[in-house]
Amino acid sequence: MKRMKTFLIVITFVLFFLALFFIFKNNSESRSYPQKKVGVIIFSKEFEDSFRGFSDGVKKYNYLDVEFQVVNIDGDLTKVEPALELFHQKSIKIILATTTPVNQKIKELNDKYGFYVIFTQVASPLESGLTMDEKSSGTNFVGVSRLAFVTLAKRMEIFKDAFPELKRVIIFYGPNEKFLEKHLAQYKDIAGNIGLELYLLPLIDEKSIDDAQKLVSENTGVFMAPSPYSVKYFSKIRDFADRNRIPIMAIDTYLVQKGATLAYSQSFYNDGVQASYYLFLTLKGIEPKNLPILRPDKMELYLNRKSITNTKMKFNKSYFGYADRIVE
């Protein structure tokens, strides 16, 4: 009987301390996650894959019950400020924002709001003024860099090697993309080094694509710069290329599934998956300024067989062996 009483006392104490542990754990977690609302600004529908990857990535942390408020600005940067005001009214403190122009617009307005911003599809966070350092952001902005200008030479070399007869390249870029414009000389140097003529055309609207018709020859291709406007108008660019039977080197592997000829990049989706971890850390109380900029962890080569077959120029078939995925 005495042993039984001792056993019951021990069990009671064990259960008591276990209860205290779980109470403390739950309280601690609720303190670490002051809010679970996240605002999302998408440049256009073509960037929805980034948000889908972000949302799927968040689901890995299944105890995070996150509510997303999504705004698609359809390429109109004047819609960014009303979106920020909406998020402010809903007491949202953290934003996922796609593309360099959207993030730069948020930064211009953010003194008023103080949002924490997780970015994707940003060509170079440092050069675009969003962050102060790669090892620790130093600002309210943190996320995944596309390394677009680091991989520029590699992408153009692949394009030329895959289509050895390629002699002329058309690049469309968006209006007032000052950050991109200062790199256009770099594009010309790289193209010249591998024997390519380069034509840079501002993409004002869909008519701008039709105006490029005069530049097309049998040895022409379209090379997509890290411009969200070229992604927004991709279907029109694809139709232009298909009509002239010329190849497109896309800025993202996702676009190969939409009809581009080839791409060497990390997908928008994987950008979002990577960035989702920073939501987890931010909700734990770590400020963006103390986090490093992430680099793509999954660069892949995609080919579109139908587009390759449609192209007038000869294709280097060895690339079928190099490809991570061939879209049929």
GROMACS .gro file of C-alpha atoms in nm:
model
  328
    1MET     CA    1   0.000   0.000   0.000
    2LYS     CA    2   0.284   0.237   0.092
    3ARG     CA    3   0.455   0.166  -0.243
    4MET     CA    4   0.129   0.236  -0.423
    5LYS     CA    5   0.094   0.577  -0.252
    6THR     CA    6   0.453   0.664  -0.339
    7PHE     CA    7   0.392   0.562  -0.702
    8LEU     CA    8   0.078   0.775  -0.724
    9ILE     CA    9   0.261   1.077  -0.576
   10VAL     CA   10   0.541   1.040  -0.834
   11ILE     CA   11   0.291   1.007  -1.118
   12THR     CA   12   0.105   1.316  -0.995
   13PHE     CA   13   0.425   1.522  -0.991
   14VAL     CA   14   0.524   1.399  -1.338
   15LEU     CA   15   0.184   1.490  -1.482
   16PHE     CA   16   0.194   1.826  -1.307
   17PHE     CA   17   0.531   1.921  -1.456
   18LEU     CA   18   0.429   1.793  -1.799
   19ALA     CA   19   0.122   2.017  -1.784
   20LEU     CA   20   0.340   2.315  -1.687
   21PHE     CA   21   0.577   2.236  -1.975
   22PHE     CA   22   0.301   2.236  -2.237
   23ILE     CA   23   0.139   2.549  -2.094
   24PHE     CA   24   0.475   2.729  -2.107
   25LYS     CA   25   0.544   2.596  -2.457
   26ASN     CA   26   0.207   2.714  -2.592
   27ASN     CA   27   0.243   3.056  -2.428
   28SER     CA   28   0.595   3.088  -2.561
   29GLU     CA   29   0.483   3.003  -2.914
   30SER     CA   30   0.194   3.246  -2.902
   31ARG     CA   31   0.437   3.520  -2.795
   32SER     CA   32   0.671   3.429  -3.082
   33TYR     CA   33   0.393   3.466  -3.338
   34PRO     CA   34   0.233   3.806  -3.269
   35GLN     CA   35   0.034   3.792  -3.593
   36LYS     CA   36  -0.017   3.551  -3.880
   37LYS     CA   37  -0.156   3.777  -4.150
   38VAL     CA   38   0.058   3.830  -4.457
   39GLY     CA   39   0.005   4.078  -4.740
   40VAL     CA   40   0.104   3.968  -5.090
   41ILE     CA   41   0.171   4.198  -5.388
   42ILE     CA   42   0.204   4.023  -5.725
   43PHE     CA   43   0.330   4.222  -6.024
   44SER     CA   44   0.102   4.031  -6.266
   45LYS     CA   45  -0.068   3.691  -6.296
   46GLU     CA   46   0.250   3.550  -6.453
   47PHE     CA   47   0.415   3.572  -6.109
   48GLU     CA   48   0.145   3.377  -5.924
   49ASP     CA   49   0.372   3.070  -5.923
   50SER     CA   50   0.600   3.251  -5.679
   51PHE     CA   51   0.315   3.302  -5.434
   52ARG     CA   52   0.205   2.940  -5.481
   53GLY     CA   53   0.556   2.823  -5.391
   54PHE     CA   54   0.557   3.054  -5.089
   55SER     CA   55   0.219   2.925  -4.972
   56ASP     CA   56   0.325   2.561  -5.019
   57GLY     CA   57   0.650   2.630  -4.836
   58VAL     CA   58   0.459   2.776  -4.539
   59LYS     CA   59   0.255   2.455  -4.518
   60LYS     CA   60   0.574   2.273  -4.416
   61TYR     CA   61   0.537   2.460  -4.088
   62ASN     CA   62   0.188   2.324  -4.039
   63TYR     CA   63   0.135   2.494  -3.704
   64LEU     CA   64   0.139   2.829  -3.884
   65ASP     CA   65  -0.220   2.920  -3.965
   66VAL     CA   66  -0.142   3.204  -4.207
   67GLU     CA   67  -0.404   3.426  -4.366
   68PHE     CA   68  -0.296   3.580  -4.698
   69GLN     CA   69  -0.430   3.908  -4.840
   70VAL     CA   70  -0.332   3.899  -5.211
   71VAL     CA   71  -0.322   4.201  -5.443
   72ASN     CA   72  -0.236   4.166  -5.814
   73ILE     CA   73  -0.135   4.508  -5.949
   74ASP     CA   74  -0.128   4.389  -6.314
   75GLY     CA   75   0.190   4.583  -6.388
   76ASP     CA   76   0.051   4.914  -6.259
   77LEU     CA   77   0.284   5.046  -5.987
   78THR     CA   78   0.031   5.313  -5.887
   79LYS     CA   79  -0.167   5.031  -5.726
   80VAL     CA   80   0.110   4.956  -5.475
   81GLU     CA   81   0.026   5.243  -5.239
   82PRO     CA   82  -0.347   5.151  -5.207
   83ALA     CA   83  -0.238   4.790  -5.139
   84LEU     CA   84  -0.008   4.906  -4.858
   85GLU     CA   85  -0.287   5.117  -4.711
   86LEU     CA   86  -0.519   4.813  -4.721
   87PHE     CA   87  -0.260   4.600  -4.541
   88HIS     CA   88  -0.209   4.873  -4.281
   89GLN     CA   89  -0.583   4.893  -4.213
   90LYS     CA   90  -0.592   4.516  -4.164
   91SER     CA   91  -0.301   4.533  -3.916
   92ILE     CA   92  -0.076   4.334  -4.147
   93LYS     CA   93   0.294   4.374  -4.068
   94ILE     CA   94   0.464   4.135  -4.313
   95ILE     CA   95   0.449   4.143  -4.695
   96LEU     CA   96   0.558   3.907  -4.970
   97ALA     CA   97   0.639   4.120  -5.277
   98THR     CA   98   0.740   4.003  -5.624
   99THR     CA   99   0.980   4.180  -5.867
  100THR     CA  100   1.229   4.464  -5.833
  101PRO     CA  101   0.990   4.751  -5.934
  102VAL     CA  102   0.726   4.649  -5.677
  103ASN     CA  103   0.981   4.623  -5.396
  104GLN     CA  104   1.142   4.953  -5.488
  105LYS     CA  105   0.800   5.121  -5.480
  106ILE     CA  106   0.729   4.971  -5.138
  107LYS     CA  107   1.067   5.094  -5.011
  108GLU     CA  108   0.984   5.444  -5.136
  109LEU     CA  109   0.664   5.443  -4.927
  110ASN     CA  110   0.762   5.224  -4.632
  111ASP     CA  111   0.878   5.496  -4.392
  112LYS     CA  112   0.509   5.558  -4.329
  113TYR     CA  113   0.426   5.193  -4.256
  114GLY     CA  114   0.737   5.005  -4.142
  115PHE     CA  115   0.639   4.676  -4.308
  116TYR     CA  116   0.871   4.378  -4.301
  117VAL     CA  117   0.907   4.273  -4.666
  118ILE     CA  118   1.007   3.932  -4.801
  119PHE     CA  119   1.097   3.960  -5.169
  120THR     CA  120   1.117   3.726  -5.467
  121GLN     CA  121   1.206   3.789  -5.836
  122VAL     CA  122   1.453   4.063  -5.747
  123ALA     CA  123   1.748   4.069  -5.988
  124SER     CA  124   1.999   4.221  -5.745
  125PRO     CA  125   1.875   4.335  -5.400
  126LEU     CA  126   2.196   4.525  -5.327
  127GLU     CA  127   2.213   4.721  -5.654
  128SER     CA  128   1.841   4.796  -5.648
  129GLY     CA  129   1.881   4.962  -5.308
  130LEU     CA  130   1.663   4.719  -5.113
  131THR     CA  131   1.938   4.585  -4.887
  132MET     CA  132   2.274   4.702  -4.754
  133ASP     CA  133   2.467   4.375  -4.752
  134GLU     CA  134   2.431   4.012  -4.863
  135LYS     CA  135   2.537   3.865  -4.527
  136SER     CA  136   2.278   4.061  -4.335
  137SER     CA  137   2.013   4.270  -4.507
  138GLY     CA  138   2.045   4.577  -4.283
  139THR     CA  139   1.693   4.689  -4.382
  140ASN     CA  140   1.329   4.579  -4.355
  141PHE     CA  141   1.373   4.384  -4.681
  142VAL     CA  142   1.502   4.029  -4.715
  143GLY     CA  143   1.442   3.739  -4.950
  144VAL     CA  144   1.577   3.551  -5.252
  145SER     CA  145   1.803   3.714  -5.511
  146ARG     CA  146   1.760   3.600  -5.874
  147LEU     CA  147   2.131   3.668  -5.941
  148ALA     CA  148   2.009   3.782  -6.283
  149PHE     CA  149   2.321   3.976  -6.374
  150VAL     CA  150   2.555   3.711  -6.234
  151THR     CA  151   2.398   3.444  -6.458
  152LEU     CA  152   2.356   3.674  -6.759
  153ALA     CA  153   2.672   3.565  -6.942
  154LYS     CA  154   2.600   3.196  -6.876
  155ARG     CA  155   2.246   3.224  -7.014
  156MET     CA  156   2.360   3.404  -7.329
  157GLU     CA  157   2.642   3.152  -7.387
  158ILE     CA  158   2.394   2.864  -7.355
  159PHE     CA  159   2.164   3.036  -7.605
  160LYS     CA  160   2.445   3.074  -7.859
  161ASP     CA  161   2.578   2.721  -7.801
  162ALA     CA  162   2.231   2.566  -7.831
  163PHE     CA  163   2.165   2.755  -8.156
  164PRO     CA  164   2.510   2.790  -8.324
  165GLU     CA  165   2.361   2.979  -8.621
  166LEU     CA  166   2.226   3.254  -8.390
  167LYS     CA  167   2.360   3.596  -8.494
  168ARG     CA  168   2.107   3.853  -8.374
  169VAL     CA  169   1.931   3.887  -8.038
  170ILE     CA  170   1.632   4.105  -7.948
  171ILE     CA  171   1.587   4.210  -7.584
  172PHE     CA  172   1.264   4.374  -7.465
  173TYR     CA  173   1.271   4.574  -7.140
  174GLY     CA  174   1.014   4.777  -6.953
  175PRO     CA  175   0.968   5.156  -6.952
  176ASN     CA  176   1.151   5.354  -6.682
  177GLU     CA  177   1.342   5.051  -6.552
  178LYS     CA  178   1.643   5.263  -6.459
  179PHE     CA  179   1.793   4.982  -6.254
  180LEU     CA  180   1.794   4.756  -6.561
  181GLU     CA  181   1.897   5.025  -6.810
  182LYS     CA  182   2.237   5.074  -6.648
  183HIS     CA  183   2.317   4.709  -6.724
  184LEU     CA  184   2.236   4.729  -7.094
  185ALA     CA  185   2.599   4.811  -7.178
  186GLN     CA  186   2.693   4.487  -7.002
  187TYR     CA  187   2.450   4.302  -7.229
  188LYS     CA  188   2.613   4.452  -7.537
  189ASP     CA  189   2.963   4.355  -7.422
  190ILE     CA  190   2.866   3.995  -7.350
  191ALA     CA  191   2.681   3.960  -7.681
  192GLY     CA  192   2.973   4.111  -7.873
  193ASN     CA  193   3.218   3.872  -7.711
  194ILE     CA  194   3.033   3.571  -7.853
  195GLY     CA  195   2.959   3.722  -8.195
  196LEU     CA  196   2.600   3.839  -8.146
  197GLU     CA  197   2.431   4.161  -8.259
  198LEU     CA  198   2.212   4.300  -7.982
  199TYR     CA  199   1.894   4.506  -8.027
  200LEU     CA  200   1.740   4.661  -7.715
  201LEU     CA  201   1.372   4.757  -7.747
  202PRO     CA  202   1.163   4.937  -7.481
  203LEU     CA  203   0.843   4.744  -7.414
  204ILE     CA  204   0.581   5.018  -7.388
  205ASP     CA  205   0.285   4.799  -7.482
  206GLU     CA  206   0.196   4.502  -7.706
  207LYS     CA  207   0.251   4.712  -8.019
  208SER     CA  208   0.619   4.742  -7.923
  209ILE     CA  209   0.655   4.370  -7.990
  210ASP     CA  210   0.504   4.397  -8.338
  211ASP     CA  211   0.741   4.686  -8.412
  212ALA     CA  212   1.033   4.441  -8.372
  213GLN     CA  213   0.926   4.259  -8.688
  214LYS     CA  214   1.168   4.463  -8.900
  215LEU     CA  215   1.461   4.322  -8.703
  216VAL     CA  216   1.378   3.955  -8.762
  217SER     CA  217   1.595   3.737  -8.982
  218GLU     CA  218   1.646   3.359  -8.997
  219ASN     CA  219   1.926   3.390  -8.741
  220THR     CA  220   1.737   3.597  -8.483
  221GLY     CA  221   1.637   3.501  -8.131
  222VAL     CA  222   1.465   3.667  -7.833
  223PHE     CA  223   1.661   3.689  -7.508
  224MET     CA  224   1.450   3.777  -7.203
  225ALA     CA  225   1.608   4.026  -6.962
  226PRO     CA  226   1.512   4.031  -6.591
  227SER     CA  227   1.223   4.265  -6.666
  228PRO     CA  228   0.879   4.192  -6.516
  229TYR     CA  229   0.725   4.368  -6.816
  230SER     CA  230   0.868   4.109  -7.055
  231VAL     CA  231   0.713   3.840  -6.834
  232LYS     CA  232   0.379   4.021  -6.823
  233TYR     CA  233   0.372   4.036  -7.206
  234PHE     CA  234   0.520   3.689  -7.249
  235SER     CA  235   0.226   3.539  -7.437
  236LYS     CA  236   0.256   3.815  -7.699
  237ILE     CA  237   0.634   3.766  -7.723
  238ARG     CA  238   0.580   3.390  -7.761
  239ASP     CA  239   0.329   3.444  -8.043
  240PHE     CA  240   0.575   3.680  -8.214
  241ALA     CA  241   0.852   3.418  -8.189
  242ASP     CA  242   0.629   3.131  -8.305
  243ARG     CA  243   0.510   3.332  -8.603
  244ASN     CA  244   0.868   3.401  -8.709
  245ARG     CA  245   0.995   3.056  -8.606
  246ILE     CA  246   1.268   3.199  -8.383
  247PRO     CA  247   1.375   3.077  -8.035
  248ILE     CA  248   1.322   3.242  -7.696
  249MET     CA  249   1.569   3.217  -7.408
  250ALA     CA  250   1.330   3.278  -7.117
  251ILE     CA  251   1.409   3.438  -6.783
  252ASP     CA  252   1.240   3.152  -6.594
  253THR     CA  253   1.189   2.777  -6.644
  254TYR     CA  254   0.817   2.826  -6.575
  255LEU     CA  255   0.789   3.007  -6.911
  256VAL     CA  256   0.928   2.705  -7.099
  257GLN     CA  257   0.611   2.525  -6.995
  258LYS     CA  258   0.421   2.819  -7.150
  259GLY     CA  259   0.599   2.796  -7.486
  260ALA     CA  260   0.947   2.949  -7.449
  261THR     CA  261   1.224   2.750  -7.618
  262LEU     CA  262   1.468   2.715  -7.328
  263ALA     CA  263   1.563   2.864  -6.991
  264TYR     CA  264   1.839   2.831  -6.737
  265SER     CA  265   1.724   2.955  -6.397
  266GLN     CA  266   1.557   2.874  -6.072
  267SER     CA  267   1.179   2.868  -6.111
  268PHE     CA  268   0.950   3.135  -5.967
  269TYR     CA  269   0.789   2.854  -5.766
  270ASN     CA  270   1.118   2.754  -5.600
  271ASP     CA  271   1.191   3.121  -5.526
  272GLY     CA  272   0.869   3.125  -5.326
  273VAL     CA  273   0.945   2.798  -5.146
  274GLN     CA  274   1.286   2.930  -5.042
  275ALA     CA  275   1.147   3.263  -4.926
  276SER     CA  276   0.881   3.096  -4.710
  277TYR     CA  277   1.143   3.005  -4.448
  278TYR     CA  278   1.193   3.375  -4.383
  279LEU     CA  279   0.828   3.411  -4.292
  280PHE     CA  280   0.882   3.141  -4.031
  281LEU     CA  281   1.188   3.321  -3.890
  282THR     CA  282   1.020   3.662  -3.898
  283LEU     CA  283   0.718   3.531  -3.711
  284LYS     CA  284   0.960   3.386  -3.456
  285GLY     CA  285   1.075   3.742  -3.389
  286ILE     CA  286   1.391   3.766  -3.602
  287GLU     CA  287   1.405   4.098  -3.788
  288PRO     CA  288   1.481   4.100  -4.164
  289LYS     CA  289   1.780   4.330  -4.112
  290ASN     CA  290   1.960   4.048  -3.930
  291LEU     CA  291   1.904   3.785  -4.202
  292PRO     CA  292   2.123   3.710  -4.506
  293ILE     CA  293   2.005   3.735  -4.867
  294LEU     CA  294   1.930   3.390  -5.006
  295ARG     CA  295   2.071   3.268  -5.337
  296PRO     CA  296   1.888   3.027  -5.571
  297ASP     CA  297   1.948   2.669  -5.463
  298LYS     CA  298   1.809   2.495  -5.773
  299MET     CA  299   1.932   2.628  -6.110
  300GLU     CA  300   1.791   2.411  -6.391
  301LEU     CA  301   1.793   2.388  -6.770
  302TYR     CA  302   1.451   2.340  -6.933
  303LEU     CA  303   1.385   2.277  -7.304
  304ASN     CA  304   1.061   2.286  -7.502
  305ARG     CA  305   1.076   2.026  -7.778
  306LYS     CA  306   0.781   2.168  -7.975
  307SER     CA  307   0.936   2.516  -7.984
  308ILE     CA  308   1.275   2.373  -8.083
  309THR     CA  309   1.114   2.179  -8.369
  310ASN     CA  310   0.934   2.493  -8.488
  311THR     CA  311   1.255   2.701  -8.498
  312LYS     CA  312   1.424   2.754  -8.836
  313MET     CA  313   1.776   2.741  -8.694
  314LYS     CA  314   1.961   2.417  -8.624
  315PHE     CA  315   1.959   2.306  -8.261
  316ASN     CA  316   2.257   2.152  -8.081
  317LYS     CA  317   2.100   1.816  -7.992
  318SER     CA  318   2.353   1.745  -7.719
  319TYR     CA  319   2.144   1.979  -7.502
  320PHE     CA  320   1.872   1.716  -7.483
  321GLY     CA  321   2.122   1.521  -7.273
  322TYR     CA  322   2.204   1.820  -7.051
  323ALA     CA  323   1.846   1.924  -6.979
  324ASP     CA  324   1.693   1.881  -6.635
  325ARG     CA  325   1.351   1.869  -6.799
  326ILE     CA  326   1.221   1.849  -7.156
  327VAL     CA  327   0.869   1.987  -7.207
  328GLU     CA  328   0.704   1.785  -7.485
   0.00000   0.00000   0.00000
